[in-house]
mmCIF file of C-alpha atoms in Angstrom:
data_model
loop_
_atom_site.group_PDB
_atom_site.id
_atom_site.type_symbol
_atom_site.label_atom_id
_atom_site.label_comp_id
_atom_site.label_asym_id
_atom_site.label_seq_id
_atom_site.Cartn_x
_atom_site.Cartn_y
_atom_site.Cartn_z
ATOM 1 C CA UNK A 25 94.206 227.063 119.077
ATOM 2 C CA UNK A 26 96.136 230.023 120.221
ATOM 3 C CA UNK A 27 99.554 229.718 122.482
ATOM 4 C CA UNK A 28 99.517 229.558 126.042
ATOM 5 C CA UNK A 29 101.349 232.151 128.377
ATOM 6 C CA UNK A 30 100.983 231.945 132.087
ATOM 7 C CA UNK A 31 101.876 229.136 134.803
ATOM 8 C CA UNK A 32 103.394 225.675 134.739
ATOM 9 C CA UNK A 33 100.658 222.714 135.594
ATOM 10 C CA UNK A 34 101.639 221.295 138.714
ATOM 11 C CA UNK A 35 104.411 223.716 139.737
ATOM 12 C CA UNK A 36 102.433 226.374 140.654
ATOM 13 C CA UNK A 37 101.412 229.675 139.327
ATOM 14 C CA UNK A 38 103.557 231.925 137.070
ATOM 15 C CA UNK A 39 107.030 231.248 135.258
ATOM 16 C CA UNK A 40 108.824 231.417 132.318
ATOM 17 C CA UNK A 41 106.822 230.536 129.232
ATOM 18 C CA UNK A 42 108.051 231.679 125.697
ATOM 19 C CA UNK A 43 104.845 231.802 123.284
ATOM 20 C CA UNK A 44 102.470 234.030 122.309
ATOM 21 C CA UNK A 45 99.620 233.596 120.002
ATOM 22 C CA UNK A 46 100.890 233.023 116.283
ATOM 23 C CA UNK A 47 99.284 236.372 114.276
ATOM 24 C CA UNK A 48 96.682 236.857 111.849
ATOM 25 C CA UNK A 49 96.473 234.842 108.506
ATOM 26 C CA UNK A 50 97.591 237.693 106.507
ATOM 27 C CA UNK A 51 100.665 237.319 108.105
ATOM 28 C CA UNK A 52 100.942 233.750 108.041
ATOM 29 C CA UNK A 53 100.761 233.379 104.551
ATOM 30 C CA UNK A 54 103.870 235.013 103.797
ATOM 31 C CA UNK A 55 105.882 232.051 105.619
ATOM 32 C CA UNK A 56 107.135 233.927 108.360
ATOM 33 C CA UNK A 57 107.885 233.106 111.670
ATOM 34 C CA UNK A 58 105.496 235.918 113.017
ATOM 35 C CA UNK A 59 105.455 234.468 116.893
ATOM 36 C CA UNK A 60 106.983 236.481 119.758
ATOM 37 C CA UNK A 61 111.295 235.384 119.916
ATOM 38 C CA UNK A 62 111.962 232.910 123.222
ATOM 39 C CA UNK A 63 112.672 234.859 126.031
ATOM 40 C CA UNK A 64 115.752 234.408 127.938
ATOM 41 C CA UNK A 65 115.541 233.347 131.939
ATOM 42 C CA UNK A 66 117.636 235.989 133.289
ATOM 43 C CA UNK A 67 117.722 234.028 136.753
ATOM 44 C CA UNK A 68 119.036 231.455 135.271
ATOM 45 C CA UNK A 69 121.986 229.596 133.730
ATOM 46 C CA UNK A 70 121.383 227.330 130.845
ATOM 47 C CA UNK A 71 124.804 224.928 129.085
ATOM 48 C CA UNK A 72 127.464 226.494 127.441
ATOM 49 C CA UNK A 73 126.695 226.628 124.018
ATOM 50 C CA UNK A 74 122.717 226.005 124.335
ATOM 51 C CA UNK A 75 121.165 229.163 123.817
ATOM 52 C CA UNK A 76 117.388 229.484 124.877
ATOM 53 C CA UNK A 77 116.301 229.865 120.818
ATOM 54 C CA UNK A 78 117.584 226.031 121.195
ATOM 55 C CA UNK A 79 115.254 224.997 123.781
ATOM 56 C CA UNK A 80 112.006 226.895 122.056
ATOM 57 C CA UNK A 81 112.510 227.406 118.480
ATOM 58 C CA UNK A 82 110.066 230.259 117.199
ATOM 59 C CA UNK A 83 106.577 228.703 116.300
ATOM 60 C CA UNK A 84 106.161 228.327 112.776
ATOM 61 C CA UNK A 85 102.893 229.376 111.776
ATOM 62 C CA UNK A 86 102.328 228.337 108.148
ATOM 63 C CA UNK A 87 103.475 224.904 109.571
ATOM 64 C CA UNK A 88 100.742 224.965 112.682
ATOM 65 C CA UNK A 89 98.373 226.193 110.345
ATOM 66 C CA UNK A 90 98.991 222.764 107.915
ATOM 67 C CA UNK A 91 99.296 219.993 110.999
ATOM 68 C CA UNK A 92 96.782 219.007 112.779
ATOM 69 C CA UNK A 93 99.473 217.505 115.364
ATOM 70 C CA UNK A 94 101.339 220.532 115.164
ATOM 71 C CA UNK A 95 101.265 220.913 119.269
ATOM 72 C CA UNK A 96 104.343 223.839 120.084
ATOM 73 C CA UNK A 97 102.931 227.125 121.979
ATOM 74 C CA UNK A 98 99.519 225.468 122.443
ATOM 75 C CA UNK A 99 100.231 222.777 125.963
ATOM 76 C CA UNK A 100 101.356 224.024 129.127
ATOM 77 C CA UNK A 101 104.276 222.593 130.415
ATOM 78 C CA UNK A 102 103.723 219.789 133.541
ATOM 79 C CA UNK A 103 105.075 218.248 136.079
ATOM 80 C CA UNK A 104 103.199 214.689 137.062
ATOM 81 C CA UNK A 105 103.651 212.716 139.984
ATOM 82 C CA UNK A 106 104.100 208.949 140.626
ATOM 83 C CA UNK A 107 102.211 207.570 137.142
ATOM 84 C CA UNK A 108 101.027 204.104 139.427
ATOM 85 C CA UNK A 109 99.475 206.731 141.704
ATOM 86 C CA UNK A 110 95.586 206.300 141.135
ATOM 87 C CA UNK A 111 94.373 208.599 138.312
ATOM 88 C CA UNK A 112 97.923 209.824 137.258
ATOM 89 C CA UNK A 113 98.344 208.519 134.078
ATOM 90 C CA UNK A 114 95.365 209.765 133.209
ATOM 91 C CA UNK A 115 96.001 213.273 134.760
ATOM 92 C CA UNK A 116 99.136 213.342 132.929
ATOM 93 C CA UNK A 117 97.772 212.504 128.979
ATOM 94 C CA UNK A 118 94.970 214.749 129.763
ATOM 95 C CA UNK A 119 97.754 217.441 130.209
ATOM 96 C CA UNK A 120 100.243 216.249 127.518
ATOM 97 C CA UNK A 121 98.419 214.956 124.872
ATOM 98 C CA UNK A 122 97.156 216.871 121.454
ATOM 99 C CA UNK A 123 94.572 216.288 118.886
ATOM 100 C CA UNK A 124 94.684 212.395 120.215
ATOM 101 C CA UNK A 125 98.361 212.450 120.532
ATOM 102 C CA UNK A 126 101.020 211.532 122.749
ATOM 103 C CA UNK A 127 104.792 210.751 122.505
ATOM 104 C CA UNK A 128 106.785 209.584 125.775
ATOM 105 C CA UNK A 129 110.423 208.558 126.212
ATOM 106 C CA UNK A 130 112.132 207.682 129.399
ATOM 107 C CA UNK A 131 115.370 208.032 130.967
ATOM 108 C CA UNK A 132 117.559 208.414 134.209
ATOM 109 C CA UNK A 133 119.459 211.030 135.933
ATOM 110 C CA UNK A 134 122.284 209.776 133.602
ATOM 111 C CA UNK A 135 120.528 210.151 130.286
ATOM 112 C CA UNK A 136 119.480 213.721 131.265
ATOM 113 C CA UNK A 137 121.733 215.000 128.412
ATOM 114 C CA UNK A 138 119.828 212.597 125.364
ATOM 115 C CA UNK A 139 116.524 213.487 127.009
ATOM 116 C CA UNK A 140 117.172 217.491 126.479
ATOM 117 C CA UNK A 141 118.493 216.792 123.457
ATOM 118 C CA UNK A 142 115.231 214.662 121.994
ATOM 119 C CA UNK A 143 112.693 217.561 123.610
ATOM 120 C CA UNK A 144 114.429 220.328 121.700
ATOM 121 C CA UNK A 145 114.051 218.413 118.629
ATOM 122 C CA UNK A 146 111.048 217.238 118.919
ATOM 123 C CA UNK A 147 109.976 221.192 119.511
ATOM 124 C CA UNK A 148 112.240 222.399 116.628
ATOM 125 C CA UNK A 149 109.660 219.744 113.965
ATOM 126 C CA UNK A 150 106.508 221.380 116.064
ATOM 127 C CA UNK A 151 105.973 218.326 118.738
ATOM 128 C CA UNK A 152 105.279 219.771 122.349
ATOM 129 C CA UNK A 153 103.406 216.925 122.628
ATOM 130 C CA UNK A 154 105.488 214.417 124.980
ATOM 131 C CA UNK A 155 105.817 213.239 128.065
ATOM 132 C CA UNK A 156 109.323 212.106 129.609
ATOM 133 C CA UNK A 157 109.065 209.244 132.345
ATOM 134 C CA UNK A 158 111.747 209.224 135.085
ATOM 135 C CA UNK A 159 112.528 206.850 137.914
ATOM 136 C CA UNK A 160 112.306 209.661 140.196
ATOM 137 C CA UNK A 161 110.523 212.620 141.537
ATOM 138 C CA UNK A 162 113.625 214.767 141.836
ATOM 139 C CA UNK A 163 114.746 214.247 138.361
ATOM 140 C CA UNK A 164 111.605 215.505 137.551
ATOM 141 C CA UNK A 165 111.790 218.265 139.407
ATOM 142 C CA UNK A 166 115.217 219.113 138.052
ATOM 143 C CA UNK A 167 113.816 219.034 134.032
ATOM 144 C CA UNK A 168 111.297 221.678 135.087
ATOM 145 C CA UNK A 169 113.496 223.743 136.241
ATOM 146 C CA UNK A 170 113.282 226.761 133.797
ATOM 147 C CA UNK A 171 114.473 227.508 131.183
ATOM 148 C CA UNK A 172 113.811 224.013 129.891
ATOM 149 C CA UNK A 173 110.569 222.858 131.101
ATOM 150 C CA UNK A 174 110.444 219.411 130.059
ATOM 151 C CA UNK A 175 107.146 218.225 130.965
ATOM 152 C CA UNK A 176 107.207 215.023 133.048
ATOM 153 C CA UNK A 177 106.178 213.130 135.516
ATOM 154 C CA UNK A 178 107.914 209.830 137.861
ATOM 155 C CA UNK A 179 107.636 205.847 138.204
ATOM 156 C CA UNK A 180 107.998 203.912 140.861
ATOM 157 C CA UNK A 181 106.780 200.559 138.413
ATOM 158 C CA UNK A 182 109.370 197.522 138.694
ATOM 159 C CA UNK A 183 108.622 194.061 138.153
ATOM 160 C CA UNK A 184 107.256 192.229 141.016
ATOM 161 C CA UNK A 185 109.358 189.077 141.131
ATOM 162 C CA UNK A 186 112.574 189.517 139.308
ATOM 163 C CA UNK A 187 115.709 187.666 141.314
ATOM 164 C CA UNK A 188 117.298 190.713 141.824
ATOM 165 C CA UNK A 189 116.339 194.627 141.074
ATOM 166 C CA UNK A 190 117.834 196.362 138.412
ATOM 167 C CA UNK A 191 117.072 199.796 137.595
ATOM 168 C CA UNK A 192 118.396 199.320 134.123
ATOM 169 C CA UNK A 193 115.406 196.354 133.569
ATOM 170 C CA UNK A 194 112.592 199.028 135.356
ATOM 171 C CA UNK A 195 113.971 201.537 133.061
ATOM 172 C CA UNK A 196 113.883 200.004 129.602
ATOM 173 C CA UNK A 197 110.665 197.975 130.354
ATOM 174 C CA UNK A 198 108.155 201.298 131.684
ATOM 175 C CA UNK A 199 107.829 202.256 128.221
ATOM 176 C CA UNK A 200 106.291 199.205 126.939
ATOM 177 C CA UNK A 201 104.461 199.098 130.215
ATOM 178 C CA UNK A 202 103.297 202.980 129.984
ATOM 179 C CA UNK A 203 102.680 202.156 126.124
ATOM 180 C CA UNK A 204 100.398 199.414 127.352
ATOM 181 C CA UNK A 205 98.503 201.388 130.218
ATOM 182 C CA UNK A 206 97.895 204.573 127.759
ATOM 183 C CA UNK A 207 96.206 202.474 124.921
ATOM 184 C CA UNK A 208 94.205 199.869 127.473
ATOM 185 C CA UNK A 209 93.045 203.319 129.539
ATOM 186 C CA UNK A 210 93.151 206.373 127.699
ATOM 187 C CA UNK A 211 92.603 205.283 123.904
ATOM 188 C CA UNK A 212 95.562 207.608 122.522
ATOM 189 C CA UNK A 213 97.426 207.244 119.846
ATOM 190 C CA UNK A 214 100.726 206.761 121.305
ATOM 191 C CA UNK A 215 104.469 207.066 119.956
ATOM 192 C CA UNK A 216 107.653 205.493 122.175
ATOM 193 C CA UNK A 217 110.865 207.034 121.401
ATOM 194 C CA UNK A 218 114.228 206.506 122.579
ATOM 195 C CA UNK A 219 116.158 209.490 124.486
ATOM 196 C CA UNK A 220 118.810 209.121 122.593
ATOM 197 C CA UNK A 221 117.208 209.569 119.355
ATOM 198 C CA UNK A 222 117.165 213.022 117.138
ATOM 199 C CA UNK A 223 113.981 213.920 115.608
ATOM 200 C CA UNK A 224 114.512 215.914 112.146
ATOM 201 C CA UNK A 225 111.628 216.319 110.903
ATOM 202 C CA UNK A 226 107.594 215.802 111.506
ATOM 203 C CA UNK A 227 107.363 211.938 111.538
ATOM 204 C CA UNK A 228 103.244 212.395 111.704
ATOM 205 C CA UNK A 229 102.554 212.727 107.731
ATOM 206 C CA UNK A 230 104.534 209.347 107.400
ATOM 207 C CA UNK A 231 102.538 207.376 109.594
ATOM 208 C CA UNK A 232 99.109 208.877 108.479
ATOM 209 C CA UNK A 233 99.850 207.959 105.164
ATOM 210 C CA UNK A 234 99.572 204.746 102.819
ATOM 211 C CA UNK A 235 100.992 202.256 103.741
ATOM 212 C CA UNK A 236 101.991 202.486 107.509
ATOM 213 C CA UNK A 237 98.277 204.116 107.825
ATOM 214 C CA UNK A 238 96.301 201.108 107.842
ATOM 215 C CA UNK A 239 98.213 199.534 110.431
ATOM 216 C CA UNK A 240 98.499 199.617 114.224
ATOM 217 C CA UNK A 241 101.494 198.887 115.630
ATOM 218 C CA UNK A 242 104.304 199.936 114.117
ATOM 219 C CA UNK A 243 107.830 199.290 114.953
ATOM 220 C CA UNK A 244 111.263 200.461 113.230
ATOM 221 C CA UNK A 245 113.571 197.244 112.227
ATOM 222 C CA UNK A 246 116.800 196.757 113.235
ATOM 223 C CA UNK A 247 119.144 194.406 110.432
ATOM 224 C CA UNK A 248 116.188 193.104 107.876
ATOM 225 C CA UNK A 249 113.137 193.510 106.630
ATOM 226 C CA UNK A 250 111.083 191.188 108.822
ATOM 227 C CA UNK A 251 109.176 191.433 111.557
ATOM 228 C CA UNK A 252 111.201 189.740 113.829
ATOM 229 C CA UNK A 253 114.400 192.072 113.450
ATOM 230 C CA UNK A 254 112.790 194.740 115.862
ATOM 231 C CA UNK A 255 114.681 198.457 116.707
ATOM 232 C CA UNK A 256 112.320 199.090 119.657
ATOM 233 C CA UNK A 257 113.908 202.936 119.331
ATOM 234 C CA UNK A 258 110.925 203.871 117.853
ATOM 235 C CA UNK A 259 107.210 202.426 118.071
ATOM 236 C CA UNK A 260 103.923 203.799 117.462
ATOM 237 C CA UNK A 261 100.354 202.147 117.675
ATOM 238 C CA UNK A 262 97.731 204.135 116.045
ATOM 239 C CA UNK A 263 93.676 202.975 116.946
ATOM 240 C CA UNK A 264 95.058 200.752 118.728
ATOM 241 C CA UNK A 265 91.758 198.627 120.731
ATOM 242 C CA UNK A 266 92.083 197.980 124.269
ATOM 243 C CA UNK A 267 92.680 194.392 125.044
ATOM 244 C CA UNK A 268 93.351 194.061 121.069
ATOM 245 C CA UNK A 269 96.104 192.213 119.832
ATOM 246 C CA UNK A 270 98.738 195.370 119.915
ATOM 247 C CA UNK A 271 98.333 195.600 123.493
ATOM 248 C CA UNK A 272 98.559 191.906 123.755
ATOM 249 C CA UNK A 273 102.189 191.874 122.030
ATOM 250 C CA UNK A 274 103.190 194.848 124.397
ATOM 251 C CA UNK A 275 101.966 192.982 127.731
ATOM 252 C CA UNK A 276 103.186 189.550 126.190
ATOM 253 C CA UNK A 277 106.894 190.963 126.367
ATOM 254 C CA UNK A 278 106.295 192.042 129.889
ATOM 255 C CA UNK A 279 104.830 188.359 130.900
ATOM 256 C CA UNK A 280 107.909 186.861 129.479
ATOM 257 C CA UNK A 281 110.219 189.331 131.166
ATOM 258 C CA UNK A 282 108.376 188.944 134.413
ATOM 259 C CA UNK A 283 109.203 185.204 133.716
ATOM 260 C CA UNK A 284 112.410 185.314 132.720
ATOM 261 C CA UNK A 285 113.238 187.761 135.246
ATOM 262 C CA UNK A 286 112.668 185.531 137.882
ATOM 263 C CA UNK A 287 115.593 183.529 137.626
ATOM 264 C CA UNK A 288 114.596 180.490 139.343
ATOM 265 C CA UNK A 289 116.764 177.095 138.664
ATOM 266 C CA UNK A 290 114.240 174.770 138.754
ATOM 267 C CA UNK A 291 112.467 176.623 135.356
ATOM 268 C CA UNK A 292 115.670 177.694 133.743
ATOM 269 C CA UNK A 293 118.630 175.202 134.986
ATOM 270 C CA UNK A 294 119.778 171.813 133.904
ATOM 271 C CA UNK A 295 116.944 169.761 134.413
ATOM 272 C CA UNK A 296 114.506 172.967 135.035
ATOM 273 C CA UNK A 297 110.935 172.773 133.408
ATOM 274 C CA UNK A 298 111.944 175.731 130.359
ATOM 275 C CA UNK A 299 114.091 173.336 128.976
ATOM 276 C CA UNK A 300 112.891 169.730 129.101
ATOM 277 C CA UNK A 301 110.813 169.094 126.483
ATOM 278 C CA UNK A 302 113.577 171.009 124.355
ATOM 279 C CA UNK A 303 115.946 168.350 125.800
ATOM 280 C CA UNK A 304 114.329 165.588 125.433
ATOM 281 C CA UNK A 305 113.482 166.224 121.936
ATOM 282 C CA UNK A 306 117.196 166.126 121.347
ATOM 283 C CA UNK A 307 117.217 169.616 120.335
ATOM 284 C CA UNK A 308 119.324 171.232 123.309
ATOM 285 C CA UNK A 309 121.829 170.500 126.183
ATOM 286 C CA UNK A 310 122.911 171.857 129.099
ATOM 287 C CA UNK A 311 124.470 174.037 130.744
ATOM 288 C CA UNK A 312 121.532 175.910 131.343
ATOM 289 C CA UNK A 313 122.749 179.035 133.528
ATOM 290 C CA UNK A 314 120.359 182.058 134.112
ATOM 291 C CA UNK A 315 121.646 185.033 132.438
ATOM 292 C CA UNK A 316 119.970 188.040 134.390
ATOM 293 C CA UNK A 317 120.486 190.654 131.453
ATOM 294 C CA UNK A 318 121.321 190.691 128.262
ATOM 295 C CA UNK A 319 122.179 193.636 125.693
ATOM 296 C CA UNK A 320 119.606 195.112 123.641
ATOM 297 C CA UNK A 321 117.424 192.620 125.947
ATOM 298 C CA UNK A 322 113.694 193.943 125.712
ATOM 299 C CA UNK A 323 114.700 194.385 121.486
ATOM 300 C CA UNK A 324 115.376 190.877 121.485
ATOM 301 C CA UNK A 325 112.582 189.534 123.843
ATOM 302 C CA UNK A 326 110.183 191.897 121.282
ATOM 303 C CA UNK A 327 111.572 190.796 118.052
ATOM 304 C CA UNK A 328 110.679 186.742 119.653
ATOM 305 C CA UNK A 329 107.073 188.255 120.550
ATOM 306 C CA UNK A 330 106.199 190.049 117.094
ATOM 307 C CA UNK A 331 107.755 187.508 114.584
ATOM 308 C CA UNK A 332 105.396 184.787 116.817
ATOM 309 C CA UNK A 333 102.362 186.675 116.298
ATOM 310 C CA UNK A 334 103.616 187.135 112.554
ATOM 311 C CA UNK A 335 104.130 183.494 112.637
ATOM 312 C CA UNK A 336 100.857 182.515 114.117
ATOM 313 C CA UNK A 337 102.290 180.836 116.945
ATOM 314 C CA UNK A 338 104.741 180.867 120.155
ATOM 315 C CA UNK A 339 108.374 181.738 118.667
ATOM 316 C CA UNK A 340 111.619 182.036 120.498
ATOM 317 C CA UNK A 341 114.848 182.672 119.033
ATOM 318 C CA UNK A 342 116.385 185.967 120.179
ATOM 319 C CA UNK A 343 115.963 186.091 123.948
ATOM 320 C CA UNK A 344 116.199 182.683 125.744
ATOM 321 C CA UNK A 345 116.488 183.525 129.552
ATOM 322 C CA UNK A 346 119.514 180.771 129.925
ATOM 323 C CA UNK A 347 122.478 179.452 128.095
ATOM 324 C CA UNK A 348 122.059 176.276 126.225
ATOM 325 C CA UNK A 349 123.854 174.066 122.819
ATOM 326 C CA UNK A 350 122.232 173.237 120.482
ATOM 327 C CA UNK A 351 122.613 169.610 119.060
ATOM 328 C CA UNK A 352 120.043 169.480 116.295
ATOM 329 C CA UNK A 353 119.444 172.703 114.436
ATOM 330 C CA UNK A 354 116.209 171.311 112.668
ATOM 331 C CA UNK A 355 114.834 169.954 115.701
ATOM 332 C CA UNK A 356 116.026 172.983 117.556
ATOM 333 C CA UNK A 357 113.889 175.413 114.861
ATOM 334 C CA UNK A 358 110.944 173.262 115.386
ATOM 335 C CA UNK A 359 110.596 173.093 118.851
ATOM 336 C CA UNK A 360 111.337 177.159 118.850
ATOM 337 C CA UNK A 361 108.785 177.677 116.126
ATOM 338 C CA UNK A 362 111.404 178.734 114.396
ATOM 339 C CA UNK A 363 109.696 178.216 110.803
ATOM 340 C CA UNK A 364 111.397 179.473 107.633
ATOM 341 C CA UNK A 365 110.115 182.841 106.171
ATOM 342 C CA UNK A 366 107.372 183.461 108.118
ATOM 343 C CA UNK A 367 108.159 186.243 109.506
ATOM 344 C CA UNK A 368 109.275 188.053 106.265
#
């Protein structure tokens, strides 16, 4: 329950570490930050204007001794390896998560900036509970670097048949596939959060409470209040069953991205078999022409996946993997499963 001094898992023995046990009760009652102050890394140079009371805010013990999820001073930091290795995922939530807890974001060399930025305020509301996925061991590497010590660990997970590789797709798309993996293998609750999101304040007593407590998956919304207007930003699926339906939505978006991905004609061009029964029908004409990416792509792709399973069956409407007119807008919405209001 105590803090945890000493070295950093999988960098070896020894290093900087800031915390100390929070004291007594007697002293925690009086609402005092009563934990040891950061230490400063005196080998080391940290960004102008970031001060090392940024990067570990003093624990506050009234607050750890309220929150069960409450998780600063009491993980070690870590550095994981390659998360499709055998048994690394598992290594790594072993190491990072708390009390049945886990958040993970993701990023690239050039989102190191957001990534800091989300870590030191996810420590400043009492979350050391996180892990950041990178695309590559060195970046890794480079956040564990002290003083920082995000904890971390690499992927090397792309899709397997896209046209062409993209390191923005791989990027976006690991952490709905890491989202997946965590709740099929290691039954923890897990949060998603973008990197370039600020975290003010505990968001744990929100979703443990009436209503967002008796559901599973829960996403933020983008425009309106329905559930297929998704912000993927953040998402959270609490008791979440393996193989249940929330998994199902989150490996549903990677089937169709793994589809769409593809970017063969003969599915998506003019005559190509996404298309022809939407033809036919009178609904659509060509061109079709692939379009390999999209912006806010995966949002999209989710919003089509959720509102269907809000719906009760297939929908598409956001994310079609190829351009298209439209000459019947009723018969278009109907072929779609585009159905008024039901996914309000």
């Amino acid at each position: 329950g105590g803090g945890v001094s000493g070295g950093v898992s999988g960098g070896g023995r020894g290093g900087f570490f800031p915390y100390s046990r929070c004291a007594a009760s007697s002293a925690i009652s009086s609402g005092m930050h009563v934990s040891s102050a950061p230490r400063r890394a005196s080998r080391h140079t940290t960004p102008l204007k970031l001060f090392t009371r940024g990067m570990w805010p003093s624990l506050d013990c009234a607050a750890a001794s309220r929150s069960p999820f409450y998780s600063l001073g009491r993980l070690r930091p870590f550095r994981g390896g390659d998360l499709e290795a055998p048994g690394e995922l598992r290594r790594a939530v072993a190491a990072r998560s708390y009390n049945g807890e886990i958040v993970i974001t993701y990023g690239n060399e050039a989102g190191t900036a957001w990534i800091a930025n989300l870590v030191f305020s996810l420590r400043s509301v009492g979350i050391e509970h996180f892990l950041v996925i990178v695309m590559s061991e060195e970046h890794c590497r480079a956040l564990m670097r002290p003083p920082w010590l995000i904890s971390c660990a690499w992927s090397s997970w792309d899709f397997g048949n896209c046209a062409h590789k993209m390191e923005m797709r791989r990027l976006w798309y690991s952490r709905h596939h890491y989202m997946s993996r965590i709740i099929g293998e290691e039954r923890v609750n897990v949060a998603v959060v973008d990197g370039d999101m600020s975290i003010q304040t505990d968001f744990y007593p929100l979703l443990k409470a009436p209503p967002l407590a008796q559901h599973n998956l829960i996403y933020t919304l983008d425009h309106t209040p329905d559930c297929g207007d998704l912000n993927v930003g953040f998402a959270y699926c609490q008791n979440c069953a393996p193989n249940g339906r929330a998994q199902w939505a989150l490996d549903e978006g990677l089937r169709r991205e793994g589809y769409y991905c593809g970017g063969q004609t003969a599915e998506f061009g003019d005559g190509g078999r996404f298309w022809n029964s939407s033809d036919r029908a009178g609904a659509t004409s060509g061109p079709h022409r692939w379009a390999e990416w999209a912006t806010a792509r995966d949002q999209k792709l989710y919003s089509d996946v959720v509102a269907g399973a809000c719906c009760g069956a297939p929908l598409t409407k956001l994310m079609f993997p190829s351009s298209y007119k439209v000459k019947d807008q009723y018969v278009f919405m109907r072929e779609w499963g585009q159905r008024a209001k039901c996914a309000s």
